PDB file of C-alpha atoms and ligand atoms in Angstrom:
ATOM      1  CA  MET A   1      46.791  -9.930 -60.293  1.00 54.00           C
ATOM      2  CA  SER A   2      49.872 -11.796 -59.185  1.00 58.00           C
ATOM      3  CA  GLU A   3      53.403 -10.948 -60.191  1.00 80.00           C
ATOM      4  CA  ASP A   4      53.559 -14.164 -62.272  1.00 79.00           C
ATOM      5  CA  ASN A   5      51.019 -13.106 -64.858  1.00 91.00           C
ATOM      6  CA  CYS A   6      51.605  -9.350 -64.692  1.00 98.00           C
ATOM      7  CA  ILE A   7      52.272  -7.971 -68.199  1.00 98.00           C
ATOM      8  CA  PHE A   8      54.705  -5.335 -66.960  1.00 98.00           C
ATOM      9  CA  CYS A   9      56.642  -7.882 -64.862  1.00 98.00           C
ATOM     10  CA  ARG A  10      56.923  -9.974 -68.015  1.00 98.00           C
ATOM     11  CA  ILE A  11      58.192  -6.929 -69.928  1.00 98.00           C
ATOM     12  CA  LEU A  12      60.731  -6.322 -67.152  1.00 98.00           C
ATOM     13  CA  ALA A  13      61.802  -9.973 -67.397  1.00 97.00           C
ATOM     14  CA  GLY A  14      62.284  -9.584 -71.156  1.00 97.00           C
ATOM     15  CA  GLU A  15      59.523 -12.118 -71.922  1.00 97.00           C
ATOM     16  CA  ILE A  16      57.404  -9.543 -73.766  1.00 97.00           C
ATOM     17  CA  PRO A  17      59.152  -7.089 -76.121  1.00 98.00           C
ATOM     18  CA  SER A  18      59.122  -3.368 -75.385  1.00 98.00           C
ATOM     19  CA  THR A  19      60.789  -0.237 -76.698  1.00 98.00           C
ATOM     20  CA  LYS A  20      63.019   1.094 -73.943  1.00 98.00           C
ATOM     21  CA  VAL A  21      63.137   4.816 -73.281  1.00 98.00           C
ATOM     22  CA  TYR A  22      64.965   4.850 -69.956  1.00 98.00           C
ATOM     23  CA  GLU A  23      66.206   2.413 -67.326  1.00 98.00           C
ATOM     24  CA  ASP A  24      67.986   2.510 -64.016  1.00 98.00           C
ATOM     25  CA  ARG A  25      68.270   0.273 -60.957  1.00 98.00           C
ATOM     26  CA  LEU A  26      64.757   1.059 -59.744  1.00 98.00           C
ATOM     27  CA  VAL A  27      62.628   1.763 -62.799  1.00 98.00           C
ATOM     28  CA  TYR A  28      62.069   1.031 -66.476  1.00 98.00           C
ATOM     29  CA  ALA A  29      60.373   3.261 -69.058  1.00 98.00           C
ATOM     30  CA  PHE A  30      59.045   2.101 -72.423  1.00 99.00           C
ATOM     31  CA  ARG A  31      56.668   3.184 -75.162  1.00 98.00           C
ATOM     32  CA  ASP A  32      52.963   2.471 -74.705  1.00 99.00           C
ATOM     33  CA  ALA A  33      51.728  -0.134 -77.207  1.00 98.00           C
ATOM     34  CA  ASN A  34      48.527   1.880 -77.785  1.00 98.00           C
ATOM     35  CA  PRO A  35      49.732   5.488 -77.675  1.00 98.00           C
ATOM     36  CA  GLN A  36      47.192   8.181 -76.826  1.00 98.00           C
ATOM     37  CA  ALA A  37      49.497  11.027 -77.902  1.00 98.00           C
ATOM     38  CA  PRO A  38      52.548  11.421 -80.168  1.00 98.00           C
ATOM     39  CA  THR A  39      54.665  10.698 -77.076  1.00 98.00           C
ATOM     40  CA  HIS A  40      53.242   8.117 -74.681  1.00 98.00           C
ATOM     41  CA  VAL A  41      55.756   6.551 -72.327  1.00 98.00           C
ATOM     42  CA  LEU A  42      55.048   4.271 -69.357  1.00 99.00           C
ATOM     43  CA  LEU A  43      57.357   4.489 -66.361  1.00 98.00           C
ATOM     44  CA  VAL A  44      57.189   1.471 -64.046  1.00 98.00           C
ATOM     45  CA  PRO A  45      58.985   0.392 -60.882  1.00 98.00           C
ATOM     46  CA  LYS A  46      60.973  -2.817 -61.241  1.00 98.00           C
ATOM     47  CA  GLU A  47      59.382  -3.957 -58.008  1.00 97.00           C
ATOM     48  CA  HIS A  48      55.813  -5.229 -58.469  1.00 98.00           C
ATOM     49  CA  ILE A  49      53.459  -2.762 -56.765  1.00 98.00           C
ATOM     50  CA  GLU A  50      49.870  -3.164 -57.956  1.00 98.00           C
ATOM     51  CA  SER A  51      48.755   0.437 -57.690  1.00 98.00           C
ATOM     52  CA  LEU A  52      49.151   3.631 -55.658  1.00 98.00           C
ATOM     53  CA  ASN A  53      46.787   1.975 -53.154  1.00 98.00           C
ATOM     54  CA  ASP A  54      49.492  -0.595 -52.486  1.00 98.00           C
ATOM     55  CA  ALA A  55      52.455   1.760 -52.187  1.00 98.00           C
ATOM     56  CA  ALA A  56      53.871   1.686 -48.667  1.00 97.00           C
ATOM     57  CA  GLN A  57      55.785   4.245 -46.648  1.00 98.00           C
ATOM     58  CA  GLY A  58      58.945   2.454 -47.680  1.00 98.00           C
ATOM     59  CA  ASP A  59      58.123   3.228 -51.320  1.00 98.00           C
ATOM     60  CA  GLU A  60      58.169   7.010 -50.841  1.00 98.00           C
ATOM     61  CA  ALA A  61      61.679   7.425 -52.227  1.00 98.00           C
ATOM     62  CA  LEU A  62      60.776   5.267 -55.235  1.00 98.00           C
ATOM     63  CA  LEU A  63      57.620   7.304 -55.910  1.00 98.00           C
ATOM     64  CA  GLY A  64      59.574  10.550 -55.628  1.00 98.00           C
ATOM     65  CA  HIS A  65      62.206   9.154 -57.969  1.00 98.00           C
ATOM     66  CA  MET A  66      59.519   8.293 -60.529  1.00 98.00           C
ATOM     67  CA  LEU A  67      57.937  11.744 -60.387  1.00 98.00           C
ATOM     68  CA  ARG A  68      61.314  13.406 -60.769  1.00 98.00           C
ATOM     69  CA  LEU A  69      62.076  11.202 -63.764  1.00 98.00           C
ATOM     70  CA  ALA A  70      58.861  12.161 -65.575  1.00 98.00           C
ATOM     71  CA  PRO A  71      60.140  15.613 -66.672  1.00 98.00           C
ATOM     72  CA  LYS A  72      63.513  14.146 -67.563  1.00 98.00           C
ATOM     73  CA  ILE A  73      61.823  11.619 -69.844  1.00 98.00           C
ATOM     74  CA  ALA A  74      59.572  14.353 -71.250  1.00 98.00           C
ATOM     75  CA  ASN A  75      62.584  16.531 -71.963  1.00 98.00           C
ATOM     76  CA  GLN A  76      64.376  13.594 -73.555  1.00 97.00           C
ATOM     77  CA  GLU A  77      61.315  13.289 -75.816  1.00 98.00           C
ATOM     78  CA  GLY A  78      61.572  16.964 -76.817  1.00 98.00           C
ATOM     79  CA  LEU A  79      58.632  18.147 -74.728  1.00 97.00           C
ATOM     80  CA  ALA A  80      60.483  20.665 -72.571  1.00 89.00           C
ATOM     81  CA  ASP A  81      58.837  23.711 -74.173  1.00 94.00           C
ATOM     82  CA  SER A  82      55.455  22.330 -75.206  1.00 97.00           C
ATOM     83  CA  GLY A  83      54.652  20.582 -71.918  1.00 98.00           C
ATOM     84  CA  PHE A  84      53.493  17.122 -70.993  1.00 98.00           C
ATOM     85  CA  ARG A  85      50.959  15.323 -68.813  1.00 98.00           C
ATOM     86  CA  THR A  86      51.623  12.684 -66.163  1.00 98.00           C
ATOM     87  CA  VAL A  87      48.800  10.285 -65.287  1.00 98.00           C
ATOM     88  CA  ILE A  88      48.573   7.513 -62.693  1.00 98.00           C
ATOM     89  CA  ASN A  89      45.305   5.591 -63.001  1.00 98.00           C
ATOM     90  CA  THR A  90      44.354   3.877 -59.760  1.00 98.00           C
ATOM     91  CA  GLY A  91      41.500   1.384 -59.696  1.00 98.00           C
ATOM     92  CA  GLY A  92      38.601   0.593 -61.971  1.00 97.00           C
ATOM     93  CA  ASP A  93      36.864   3.962 -62.137  1.00 97.00           C
ATOM     94  CA  ALA A  94      40.147   5.626 -63.057  1.00 98.00           C
ATOM     95  CA  GLY A  95      40.618   3.179 -65.913  1.00 97.00           C
ATOM     96  CA  GLN A  96      43.533   1.187 -64.542  1.00 98.00           C
ATOM     97  CA  THR A  97      43.886  -1.895 -66.744  1.00 98.00           C
ATOM     98  CA  VAL A  98      47.368  -3.135 -65.828  1.00 98.00           C
ATOM     99  CA  TRP A  99      47.844  -3.898 -62.150  1.00 98.00           C
ATOM    100  CA  HIS A 100      51.448  -2.837 -61.881  1.00 98.00           C
ATOM    101  CA  LEU A 101      51.922   0.791 -60.840  1.00 98.00           C
ATOM    102  CA  HIS A 102      52.860   3.014 -63.785  1.00 98.00           C
ATOM    103  CA  VAL A 103      53.161   6.684 -64.617  1.00 98.00           C
ATOM    104  CA  HIS A 104      51.946   7.653 -68.075  1.00 98.00           C
ATOM    105  CA  VAL A 105      54.013  10.462 -69.626  1.00 98.00           C
ATOM    106  CA  LEU A 106      52.056  11.971 -72.501  1.00 98.00           C
ATOM    107  CA  GLY A 107      52.806  14.853 -74.819  1.00 98.00           C
ATOM    108  CA  GLY A 108      53.169  16.156 -78.338  1.00 98.00           C
ATOM    109  CA  ARG A 109      49.619  17.477 -78.657  1.00 98.00           C
ATOM    110  CA  PRO A 110      47.381  19.836 -76.668  1.00 97.00           C
ATOM    111  CA  MET A 111      45.545  18.025 -73.864  1.00 97.00           C
ATOM    112  CA  THR A 112      42.032  18.786 -72.703  1.00 96.00           C
ATOM    113  CA  TRP A 113      40.727  19.084 -69.153  1.00 97.00           C
ATOM    114  CA  PRO A 114      38.814  17.540 -67.452  1.00 96.00           C
ATOM    115  CA  PRO A 115      39.996  14.125 -68.639  1.00 93.00           C
ATOM    116  CA  GLY A 116      37.352  11.692 -69.911  1.00 84.00           C
TER     117      GLY A 116
HETATM  118  P1  AMP B   1      46.278   1.842 -67.458  1.00 78.56           P
HETATM  119  O1  AMP B   1      44.991   1.777 -68.236  1.00 78.56           O
HETATM  120  O2  AMP B   1      46.501   3.148 -66.768  1.00 78.56           O
HETATM  121  O3  AMP B   1      46.415   0.653 -66.532  1.00 78.56           O
HETATM  122  O4  AMP B   1      47.431   1.765 -68.536  1.00 78.56           O
HETATM  123  C1  AMP B   1      47.931   0.573 -69.052  1.00 78.56           C
HETATM  124  C2  AMP B   1      48.649   0.923 -70.312  1.00 78.56           C
HETATM  125  O5  AMP B   1      49.491  -0.171 -70.665  1.00 78.56           O
HETATM  126  C3  AMP B   1      47.740   1.189 -71.521  1.00 78.56           C
HETATM  127  O6  AMP B   1      47.979   2.509 -71.993  1.00 78.56           O
HETATM  128  C4  AMP B   1      48.154   0.124 -72.516  1.00 78.56           C
HETATM  129  O7  AMP B   1      48.135   0.597 -73.843  1.00 78.56           O
HETATM  130  C5  AMP B   1      49.558  -0.221 -72.064  1.00 78.56           C
HETATM  131  N1  AMP B   1      50.033  -1.540 -72.404  1.00 78.56           N
HETATM  132  C6  AMP B   1      49.418  -2.727 -72.182  1.00 78.56           C
HETATM  133  N2  AMP B   1      50.175  -3.749 -72.603  1.00 78.56           N
HETATM  134  C7  AMP B   1      51.308  -3.194 -73.094  1.00 78.56           C
HETATM  135  C8  AMP B   1      52.497  -3.716 -73.676  1.00 78.56           C
HETATM  136  N3  AMP B   1      52.676  -5.044 -73.831  1.00 78.56           N
HETATM  137  N4  AMP B   1      53.463  -2.858 -74.073  1.00 78.56           N
HETATM  138  C9  AMP B   1      53.285  -1.533 -73.918  1.00 78.56           C
HETATM  139  N5  AMP B   1      52.198  -0.968 -73.373  1.00 78.56           N
HETATM  140  C10 AMP B   1      51.224  -1.792 -72.973  1.00 78.56           C
END
């Protein structure tokens, strides 16, 4: 999917409303519209990258930044003691439905393993 009709690019452009949780120069985090846990935040790069398959060597700092932000967002959501799960779905079998790289940050209930 192109950047033009990417839902998350439209959220970043302010064309689709979202509930902001965190923002900096590189990333934006907002609440998932269909939460799968009491806390369900999506963390996305402001740059359009379709999936982990499309992340380049030059994106390593960005990816590291996103992973380091996940616990900060979780802690901001009060999940420091209970724990949280980070998920990056990549491709059809993994259940990726929005083709703009995103980290799910989920918490507030016990999670099972393996995932469905
Ligand atoms: P994935 O299936 O890993 O690609 O995750 C995409 C996520 O985006 C799903 O959890 C959706 O509920 C969520 N989502 C889709 N559209 C919106 C939206 N407009 N605002 C917030 N979350 C959304």
